[in-house]
Amino acid sequence: MNWNPCYIEERIKELFAGRETLSAIEILDLDIPAEDRVWALLHNEFFSERELQELACDFAESTLHIYEEKYPNDDRPRVVIETARRYIRGRATKEELDTVRYAAQTIPDIAKSIIMTATRIAVKTEAETIAWTAANLAVIRVATKNAEREKQLNIIQKKLRSNVKGRERVKMVYNELLRLLKNLRIFINAG
């Protein structure tokens, strides 16, 4: 494993239990702290660059309620995250993202580091590092750290489930296309 985990080799072997690799679902089920499961899952082996960027936004967004309770009339953090999401999806320009980030520079410290980290992911390529940073910042800002890690695991689990459903749909379409091509060959050969 080239991820440089914090566990000693013995513990890693114990967790792998003779398996060569672990799936994301198997990692979710490991008997290790939520923080370590979040760290293990925020890698390119499980999520694409874009998905990791979206997760960083999800983590920042999951803590917005804390800021919004204290500053109910200030929507700048939400606007920054929404603009970052649009930028990631190709629906906002770099200039738009820079504009809302600049406007957010005066956000009180309670949310500033989370928001700025989440939006940095939109323009950087090391998404797994940025997603982990966003996850950590979200936890630092929340008093109930373990509950926040569990919330992050739920976010990750939802993303994994949607990926599996998407792959299953692609596989069904692919198999249907193969069937149609086979029927077309039979029809052409018969004609």
Short mmCIF file of C-alpha atoms in Angstrom, two decimals:
data_model
loop_
_atom_site.label_atom_id
_atom_site.label_comp_id
_atom_site.label_asym_id
_atom_site.label_seq_id
_atom_site.Cartn_x
_atom_site.Cartn_y
_atom_site.Cartn_z
CA MET A 1 0.00 0.00 0.00
CA ASN A 2 1.50 3.31 -1.04
CA TRP A 3 -0.89 5.56 0.89
CA ASN A 4 1.35 5.75 3.98
CA PRO A 5 -1.32 4.84 6.54
CA CYS A 6 -0.73 5.58 10.20
CA TYR A 7 -1.23 1.93 11.23
CA ILE A 8 1.64 -0.47 11.74
CA GLU A 9 2.04 -3.29 9.22
CA GLU A 10 0.65 -5.90 11.66
CA ARG A 11 -2.59 -3.96 12.09
CA ILE A 12 -2.92 -3.48 8.33
CA LYS A 13 -2.54 -7.22 7.75
CA GLU A 14 -5.13 -7.85 10.45
CA LEU A 15 -7.56 -5.43 8.80
CA PHE A 16 -7.00 -6.93 5.35
CA ALA A 17 -7.57 -10.43 6.81
CA GLY A 18 -5.74 -12.18 3.97
CA ARG A 19 -7.36 -10.12 1.23
CA GLU A 20 -5.17 -8.56 -1.43
CA THR A 21 -7.28 -5.38 -1.61
CA LEU A 22 -10.27 -3.85 0.13
CA SER A 23 -13.30 -2.43 -1.61
CA ALA A 24 -14.82 0.86 -0.51
CA ILE A 25 -17.72 -1.03 1.09
CA GLU A 26 -15.27 -3.24 3.02
CA ILE A 27 -13.46 -0.13 4.26
CA LEU A 28 -16.77 1.36 5.42
CA ASP A 29 -17.31 -1.79 7.50
CA LEU A 30 -13.85 -1.88 9.10
CA ASP A 31 -13.66 -1.69 12.88
CA ILE A 32 -11.53 1.45 12.92
CA PRO A 33 -12.33 5.06 13.87
CA ALA A 34 -14.55 7.00 11.46
CA GLU A 35 -11.70 9.45 10.82
CA ASP A 36 -9.52 6.63 9.47
CA ARG A 37 -12.29 5.28 7.24
CA VAL A 38 -12.86 8.77 5.81
CA TRP A 39 -9.11 9.12 5.14
CA ALA A 40 -8.93 5.70 3.45
CA LEU A 41 -11.90 6.40 1.20
CA LEU A 42 -10.74 9.82 -0.02
CA HIS A 43 -8.40 8.39 -2.64
CA ASN A 44 -8.46 8.27 -6.43
CA GLU A 45 -8.88 4.49 -6.23
CA PHE A 46 -12.46 5.04 -5.08
CA PHE A 47 -13.44 8.40 -6.53
CA SER A 48 -12.60 10.37 -9.63
CA GLU A 49 -10.96 13.78 -9.32
CA ARG A 50 -14.30 15.49 -9.89
CA GLU A 51 -16.06 13.32 -7.29
CA LEU A 52 -13.38 14.19 -4.73
CA GLN A 53 -13.89 17.86 -5.55
CA GLU A 54 -17.65 17.46 -5.07
CA LEU A 55 -17.04 15.67 -1.76
CA ALA A 56 -14.93 18.58 -0.51
CA CYS A 57 -17.87 20.87 -1.30
CA ASP A 58 -20.23 18.41 0.43
CA PHE A 59 -18.07 18.47 3.57
CA ALA A 60 -17.97 22.25 3.64
CA GLU A 61 -21.69 22.45 3.00
CA SER A 62 -22.43 19.98 5.80
CA THR A 63 -21.13 22.51 8.34
CA LEU A 64 -22.83 25.60 6.87
CA HIS A 65 -25.67 25.34 9.37
CA ILE A 66 -23.26 26.36 12.14
CA TYR A 67 -22.34 29.56 10.31
CA GLU A 68 -25.89 30.26 9.18
CA GLU A 69 -27.22 29.96 12.74
CA LYS A 70 -24.77 32.62 13.87
CA TYR A 71 -25.05 34.80 10.73
CA PRO A 72 -28.51 34.08 9.26
CA ASN A 73 -28.43 36.99 6.80
CA ASP A 74 -25.03 36.20 5.28
CA ASP A 75 -25.26 33.78 2.36
CA ARG A 76 -21.70 34.32 1.09
CA PRO A 77 -20.38 30.91 2.24
CA ARG A 78 -23.28 29.13 0.53
CA VAL A 79 -22.80 31.20 -2.65
CA VAL A 80 -19.07 30.36 -2.70
CA ILE A 81 -19.76 26.64 -2.39
CA GLU A 82 -22.50 26.76 -5.03
CA THR A 83 -20.19 28.65 -7.40
CA ALA A 84 -17.39 26.13 -6.75
CA ARG A 85 -19.78 23.30 -7.64
CA ARG A 86 -20.83 25.11 -10.83
CA TYR A 87 -17.16 25.67 -11.71
CA ILE A 88 -16.34 21.98 -11.16
CA ARG A 89 -19.22 21.07 -13.50
CA GLY A 90 -18.08 23.58 -16.13
CA ARG A 91 -21.03 25.93 -15.53
CA ALA A 92 -19.10 28.85 -14.00
CA THR A 93 -15.96 30.64 -15.10
CA LYS A 94 -12.77 31.00 -13.12
CA GLU A 95 -13.54 34.73 -12.94
CA GLU A 96 -16.94 34.04 -11.33
CA LEU A 97 -15.31 31.75 -8.79
CA ASP A 98 -12.59 34.31 -8.05
CA THR A 99 -15.22 37.05 -7.62
CA VAL A 100 -17.23 35.17 -4.99
CA ARG A 101 -14.07 34.00 -3.25
CA TYR A 102 -12.85 37.59 -3.08
CA ALA A 103 -16.21 38.72 -1.67
CA ALA A 104 -15.93 35.97 0.93
CA GLN A 105 -12.56 37.19 2.24
CA THR A 106 -14.33 39.07 5.03
CA ILE A 107 -16.34 36.06 6.22
CA PRO A 108 -15.77 35.62 9.97
CA ASP A 109 -13.17 32.97 10.81
CA ILE A 110 -15.82 30.46 11.91
CA ALA A 111 -16.35 29.42 8.28
CA LYS A 112 -13.64 31.11 6.24
CA SER A 113 -11.05 28.32 6.21
CA ILE A 114 -13.64 25.65 5.36
CA ILE A 115 -15.13 27.69 2.53
CA MET A 116 -11.78 28.74 1.07
CA THR A 117 -10.46 25.17 1.15
CA ALA A 118 -13.59 23.81 -0.48
CA THR A 119 -13.34 26.33 -3.30
CA ARG A 120 -9.61 25.80 -3.79
CA ILE A 121 -10.41 22.25 -4.81
CA ALA A 122 -12.20 23.57 -7.86
CA VAL A 123 -8.96 24.85 -9.35
CA LYS A 124 -6.37 22.36 -8.06
CA THR A 125 -5.59 18.83 -9.14
CA GLU A 126 -4.64 17.05 -5.92
CA ALA A 127 -8.27 16.53 -5.04
CA GLU A 128 -7.74 13.67 -2.59
CA THR A 129 -5.47 15.88 -0.43
CA ILE A 130 -7.85 18.81 -0.70
CA ALA A 131 -10.89 16.63 0.11
CA TRP A 132 -9.10 15.31 3.20
CA THR A 133 -8.20 18.87 4.22
CA ALA A 134 -11.81 19.99 3.76
CA ALA A 135 -12.98 17.01 5.80
CA ASN A 136 -10.56 17.88 8.60
CA LEU A 137 -11.47 21.55 8.62
CA ALA A 138 -15.15 20.68 8.78
CA VAL A 139 -14.47 18.50 11.82
CA ILE A 140 -12.30 21.12 13.53
CA ARG A 141 -15.13 23.64 13.29
CA VAL A 142 -17.69 21.29 14.80
CA ALA A 143 -17.76 20.48 18.51
CA THR A 144 -19.04 16.93 17.99
CA LYS A 145 -16.14 15.64 15.92
CA ASN A 146 -17.10 11.96 15.86
CA ALA A 147 -20.65 12.80 14.76
CA GLU A 148 -19.23 14.97 11.96
CA ARG A 149 -16.98 12.08 10.80
CA GLU A 150 -20.01 9.79 10.77
CA LYS A 151 -21.86 12.41 8.71
CA GLN A 152 -18.91 12.49 6.29
CA LEU A 153 -19.01 8.70 6.03
CA ASN A 154 -22.71 8.93 5.16
CA ILE A 155 -21.90 11.47 2.43
CA ILE A 156 -19.20 9.15 1.06
CA GLN A 157 -21.52 6.14 1.24
CA LYS A 158 -24.21 7.97 -0.76
CA LYS A 159 -21.65 8.93 -3.40
CA LEU A 160 -20.41 5.32 -3.58
CA ARG A 161 -23.96 3.99 -3.96
CA SER A 162 -24.70 6.44 -6.78
CA ASN A 163 -21.46 5.34 -8.50
CA VAL A 164 -22.48 1.69 -8.29
CA LYS A 165 -25.94 2.44 -9.67
CA GLY A 166 -24.36 4.45 -12.48
CA ARG A 167 -21.96 1.65 -13.37
CA GLU A 168 -24.82 -0.87 -13.29
CA ARG A 169 -26.81 1.34 -15.70
CA VAL A 170 -23.81 1.64 -18.02
CA LYS A 171 -23.34 -2.13 -17.91
CA MET A 172 -27.04 -2.70 -18.73
CA VAL A 173 -26.87 -0.29 -21.68
CA TYR A 174 -23.63 -1.90 -22.87
CA ASN A 175 -25.15 -5.39 -22.69
CA GLU A 176 -28.26 -4.19 -24.52
CA LEU A 177 -26.08 -2.66 -27.26
CA LEU A 178 -24.16 -5.93 -27.59
CA ARG A 179 -27.45 -7.81 -27.90
CA LEU A 180 -28.69 -5.38 -30.56
CA LEU A 181 -25.42 -5.64 -32.50
CA LYS A 182 -25.61 -9.42 -32.37
CA ASN A 183 -29.19 -9.30 -33.70
CA LEU A 184 -28.10 -6.85 -36.40
CA ARG A 185 -25.29 -9.22 -37.50
CA ILE A 186 -27.75 -12.11 -37.64
CA PHE A 187 -30.14 -9.98 -39.70
CA ILE A 188 -27.38 -8.82 -42.07
CA ASN A 189 -25.98 -12.36 -42.47
CA ALA A 190 -29.47 -13.72 -43.10
CA GLY A 191 -30.14 -11.11 -45.80
#
